[in-house]
Short mmCIF file of C-alpha atoms in Angstrom, two decimals:
data_model
loop_
_atom_site.label_atom_id
_atom_site.label_comp_id
_atom_site.label_asym_id
_atom_site.label_seq_id
_atom_site.Cartn_x
_atom_site.Cartn_y
_atom_site.Cartn_z
CA GLU A 1 -17.95 -6.20 5.54
CA ASP A 2 -14.62 -8.01 5.32
CA GLN A 3 -11.75 -5.92 4.00
CA VAL A 4 -8.22 -6.70 2.90
CA THR A 5 -5.60 -4.06 2.15
CA GLN A 6 -2.21 -4.96 0.75
CA SER A 7 0.90 -2.80 0.63
CA PRO A 8 2.94 -1.83 -1.16
CA GLU A 9 1.11 -1.95 -4.47
CA ALA A 10 4.35 -2.72 -6.24
CA LEU A 11 7.82 -3.62 -5.03
CA ARG A 12 11.06 -3.80 -6.93
CA LEU A 13 13.96 -5.66 -5.32
CA GLN A 14 17.46 -6.55 -6.29
CA GLU A 15 18.18 -10.26 -6.28
CA GLY A 16 19.12 -11.20 -2.72
CA GLU A 17 17.50 -8.13 -1.17
CA SER A 18 15.08 -9.36 1.50
CA SER A 19 11.80 -7.55 2.19
CA SER A 20 8.25 -7.97 3.49
CA LEU A 21 4.78 -7.58 2.03
CA ASN A 22 1.93 -6.44 4.24
CA CYS A 23 -1.68 -7.54 4.39
CA SER A 24 -4.00 -5.67 6.76
CA TYR A 25 -7.45 -7.11 7.30
CA THR A 26 -10.73 -6.61 9.09
CA VAL A 27 -13.04 -9.56 9.42
CA SER A 28 -15.82 -10.60 11.75
CA GLY A 29 -14.00 -13.58 13.19
CA LEU A 30 -11.14 -15.00 11.15
CA ARG A 31 -11.51 -18.51 9.85
CA GLY A 32 -8.38 -18.38 7.74
CA LEU A 33 -5.98 -16.04 5.97
CA PHE A 34 -4.52 -17.17 2.67
CA TRP A 35 -1.50 -16.15 0.63
CA TYR A 36 -1.39 -16.82 -3.09
CA ARG A 37 1.06 -16.18 -5.88
CA GLN A 38 -0.30 -15.19 -9.30
CA ASP A 39 1.70 -15.09 -12.50
CA PRO A 40 0.39 -13.03 -15.45
CA GLY A 41 -2.48 -14.71 -17.29
CA LYS A 42 -2.73 -17.57 -14.78
CA GLY A 43 -4.85 -18.50 -11.82
CA PRO A 44 -3.55 -17.94 -8.28
CA GLU A 45 -1.27 -20.59 -6.82
CA PHE A 46 -1.79 -21.46 -3.18
CA LEU A 47 1.09 -20.68 -0.81
CA PHE A 48 -0.10 -20.64 2.81
CA THR A 49 -3.08 -20.75 5.13
CA LEU A 50 -2.82 -19.13 8.56
CA TYR A 51 -5.53 -19.62 11.16
CA SER A 52 -4.60 -17.81 14.35
CA ALA A 53 -2.45 -14.95 15.62
CA GLY A 54 1.13 -15.98 16.24
CA GLU A 55 1.11 -18.66 13.58
CA GLU A 56 3.99 -18.81 11.10
CA LYS A 57 4.56 -20.91 7.99
CA GLU A 58 7.55 -21.25 5.72
CA LYS A 59 8.17 -22.47 2.22
CA GLU A 60 11.58 -22.07 0.62
CA ARG A 61 12.34 -18.32 0.63
CA LEU A 62 8.88 -17.33 1.86
CA LYS A 63 7.63 -17.00 5.41
CA ALA A 64 4.14 -15.90 6.38
CA THR A 65 3.20 -14.55 9.79
CA LEU A 66 -0.11 -13.53 11.31
CA THR A 67 -1.30 -11.10 13.98
CA LYS A 68 -4.84 -10.13 14.89
CA LYS A 69 -4.83 -7.28 12.40
CA GLU A 70 -2.29 -8.11 9.71
CA SER A 71 -0.15 -10.67 8.02
CA PHE A 72 3.32 -10.36 6.57
CA LEU A 73 4.90 -12.30 3.78
CA HIS A 74 8.64 -12.18 4.26
CA ILE A 75 10.82 -12.89 1.26
CA THR A 76 14.40 -13.81 2.06
CA ALA A 77 17.11 -13.46 -0.58
CA PRO A 78 14.62 -13.37 -3.46
CA LYS A 79 15.43 -14.63 -6.92
CA PRO A 80 14.07 -13.39 -10.27
CA GLU A 81 11.70 -16.37 -10.40
CA ASP A 82 9.95 -15.00 -7.31
CA SER A 83 8.64 -12.16 -9.46
CA ALA A 84 4.84 -12.34 -9.41
CA THR A 85 1.80 -10.73 -7.85
CA TYR A 86 1.19 -11.91 -4.29
CA LEU A 87 -2.42 -11.97 -3.15
CA CYS A 88 -3.74 -12.07 0.39
CA ALA A 89 -7.27 -13.23 1.18
CA VAL A 90 -9.41 -13.81 4.27
CA GLN A 91 -12.32 -16.01 5.08
CA ALA A 92 -14.66 -15.25 7.94
CA LYS A 93 -16.11 -17.77 10.34
CA GLY A 94 -19.63 -18.86 9.72
CA GLY A 95 -21.50 -20.92 7.21
CA TYR A 96 -20.74 -18.81 4.15
CA GLN A 97 -17.44 -19.73 2.49
CA LYS A 98 -16.79 -16.41 0.77
CA VAL A 99 -13.13 -15.45 0.47
CA THR A 100 -12.25 -11.76 0.18
CA PHE A 101 -9.10 -10.84 -1.72
CA GLY A 102 -6.79 -7.87 -1.51
CA THR A 103 -5.56 -6.14 -4.66
CA GLY A 104 -2.15 -7.73 -4.41
CA THR A 105 1.49 -6.67 -4.38
CA LYS A 106 3.32 -6.91 -7.66
CA LEU A 107 6.87 -8.01 -6.91
CA GLN A 108 9.70 -7.64 -9.39
CA VAL A 109 13.09 -9.12 -8.56
CA ILE A 110 15.91 -7.79 -10.70
CA PRO A 111 18.99 -9.95 -11.37
CA GLY B 1 -2.49 -32.17 -4.08
CA ALA B 2 -5.81 -30.80 -5.23
CA VAL B 3 -5.99 -29.94 -8.92
CA VAL B 4 -8.61 -27.82 -10.65
CA SER B 5 -8.76 -27.86 -14.42
CA GLN B 6 -10.38 -24.99 -16.29
CA HIS B 7 -11.18 -24.87 -20.00
CA PRO B 8 -10.83 -23.18 -22.33
CA SER B 9 -7.80 -21.09 -21.36
CA TRP B 10 -8.83 -18.42 -23.82
CA VAL B 11 -11.77 -17.77 -26.11
CA ILE B 12 -12.77 -15.10 -28.58
CA CYS B 13 -16.44 -14.78 -29.44
CA LYS B 14 -18.71 -12.46 -31.34
CA SER B 15 -20.98 -10.06 -29.54
CA GLY B 16 -24.37 -11.63 -28.88
CA THR B 17 -23.16 -15.21 -28.69
CA SER B 18 -22.82 -17.40 -25.60
CA VAL B 19 -19.67 -18.94 -24.18
CA LYS B 20 -19.34 -21.84 -21.75
CA ILE B 21 -16.40 -22.22 -19.38
CA GLU B 22 -15.80 -25.51 -17.56
CA CYS B 23 -14.19 -26.04 -14.19
CA ARG B 24 -13.32 -29.57 -13.04
CA SER B 25 -11.85 -30.86 -9.82
CA LEU B 26 -9.59 -33.66 -10.99
CA ASP B 27 -8.64 -35.55 -7.86
CA PHE B 28 -11.21 -34.54 -5.29
CA GLN B 29 -14.89 -33.90 -4.94
CA ALA B 30 -15.98 -30.29 -4.65
CA THR B 31 -19.45 -29.65 -3.28
CA THR B 32 -18.76 -25.94 -3.61
CA MET B 33 -16.94 -24.08 -6.35
CA PHE B 34 -16.43 -20.36 -6.78
CA TRP B 35 -16.36 -18.20 -9.87
CA TYR B 36 -14.29 -15.02 -9.96
CA ARG B 37 -13.73 -12.26 -12.44
CA GLN B 38 -10.50 -10.31 -12.65
CA PHE B 39 -9.90 -7.08 -14.52
CA PRO B 40 -6.37 -6.01 -15.47
CA LYS B 41 -4.31 -4.91 -12.49
CA GLN B 42 -7.21 -5.60 -10.14
CA SER B 43 -7.91 -8.32 -7.65
CA LEU B 44 -10.34 -11.20 -7.91
CA MET B 45 -13.98 -10.31 -7.54
CA LEU B 46 -16.27 -13.12 -6.46
CA MET B 47 -19.17 -13.50 -8.88
CA ALA B 48 -20.98 -16.49 -7.47
CA THR B 49 -20.78 -19.57 -5.33
CA SER B 50 -21.71 -22.76 -7.12
CA ASN B 51 -23.29 -25.51 -5.05
CA GLU B 52 -23.60 -29.06 -6.33
CA GLY B 53 -27.20 -29.98 -6.95
CA SER B 54 -28.65 -26.59 -6.10
CA LYS B 55 -28.85 -23.05 -7.36
CA ALA B 56 -25.81 -20.83 -7.35
CA THR B 57 -25.53 -17.93 -4.94
CA TYR B 58 -24.71 -14.73 -6.79
CA GLU B 59 -22.93 -11.72 -5.36
CA GLN B 60 -24.66 -8.38 -5.38
CA GLY B 61 -24.53 -6.72 -8.77
CA VAL B 62 -23.93 -9.93 -10.76
CA GLU B 63 -26.64 -10.66 -13.32
CA LYS B 64 -27.96 -14.17 -12.79
CA ASP B 65 -29.49 -14.37 -16.25
CA LYS B 66 -26.29 -13.31 -17.92
CA PHE B 67 -23.87 -15.52 -16.01
CA LEU B 68 -25.47 -18.95 -15.81
CA ILE B 69 -23.85 -21.37 -13.41
CA ASN B 70 -24.47 -25.11 -13.34
CA HIS B 71 -22.92 -27.50 -10.85
CA ALA B 72 -24.33 -30.82 -12.00
CA SER B 73 -21.79 -33.10 -10.34
CA LEU B 74 -19.25 -33.09 -7.54
CA THR B 75 -16.43 -32.54 -10.00
CA LEU B 76 -17.85 -30.15 -12.60
CA SER B 77 -19.15 -26.60 -12.57
CA THR B 78 -19.82 -24.52 -15.67
CA LEU B 79 -20.17 -20.80 -16.22
CA THR B 80 -22.04 -19.70 -19.33
CA VAL B 81 -21.78 -16.08 -20.38
CA THR B 82 -24.97 -15.48 -22.34
CA SER B 83 -25.40 -12.85 -25.04
CA ALA B 84 -21.85 -11.70 -24.50
CA HIS B 85 -20.89 -8.08 -25.04
CA PRO B 86 -17.46 -6.42 -25.19
CA GLU B 87 -17.79 -5.27 -21.57
CA ASP B 88 -17.91 -8.94 -20.55
CA SER B 89 -14.35 -9.34 -21.76
CA SER B 90 -12.32 -10.31 -18.73
CA PHE B 91 -10.33 -13.06 -17.02
CA TYR B 92 -12.62 -15.61 -15.39
CA ILE B 93 -11.27 -17.98 -12.74
CA CYS B 94 -12.85 -20.81 -10.80
CA SER B 95 -11.76 -22.29 -7.52
CA ALA B 96 -12.68 -25.14 -5.23
CA SER B 97 -11.76 -26.32 -1.77
CA GLY B 98 -9.67 -29.44 -1.71
CA ASP B 99 -7.75 -30.81 1.23
CA VAL B 100 -8.38 -29.19 4.58
CA GLY B 101 -5.68 -26.66 5.38
CA TYR B 102 -4.62 -26.19 1.79
CA GLY B 103 -6.88 -23.28 1.05
CA TYR B 104 -8.73 -23.00 -2.17
CA THR B 105 -7.27 -24.35 -5.38
CA PHE B 106 -7.72 -22.23 -8.48
CA GLY B 107 -8.10 -23.13 -12.08
CA SER B 108 -5.73 -21.63 -14.62
CA GLY B 109 -8.31 -19.07 -15.73
CA THR B 110 -10.10 -18.25 -18.98
CA ARG B 111 -9.39 -15.11 -20.94
CA LEU B 112 -12.64 -14.10 -22.65
CA THR B 113 -12.55 -11.53 -25.43
CA VAL B 114 -15.84 -10.43 -26.97
CA VAL B 115 -15.52 -8.69 -30.32
#
């Protein structure tokens, strides 16, 4: 069974204080690993898809990296508007398109 | 980019009544849509996979007769919560796959409260 574990559960940063969120996963052949941002009361917003170990993607202050066992979401010089819950999810290879989500990291950036 | 519209955004209903939630892909065709349920401070739990023109595939533990899914066209899937009870109160979210490489696009979610 596919599993996704995210840490820490919650993270509080000062504005400008860079940090990383972790996503550890086990999957029977990775088709794709996804990062999403979710604001309270809203659906997840797509950030990145990573497909293979060594791959990196960047968007503004966010950078996602992938190894064979985990992914990191690096946040550089965060701003208060980056406060949200960040979700990691994996999809296994094969015909079934099921995506398994982690429980998320709730990030709070303090001005 | 791919856009998924979900309605209503919130609904309050009486116990025993049924509620329908719509999920539309606005600028792409979605042969497959997914329905999730999310409890406070918890992650998304997949309820079922909705396939256009065929029966939905339900995850283990999800009551098929209670959560009716219809995917009548390539742009519309509906979730009907039948004979709703207070324990069905939750945040329901749909998603669909749009452009390749852009993951799955989610609707804005529906907050269901059963009183």
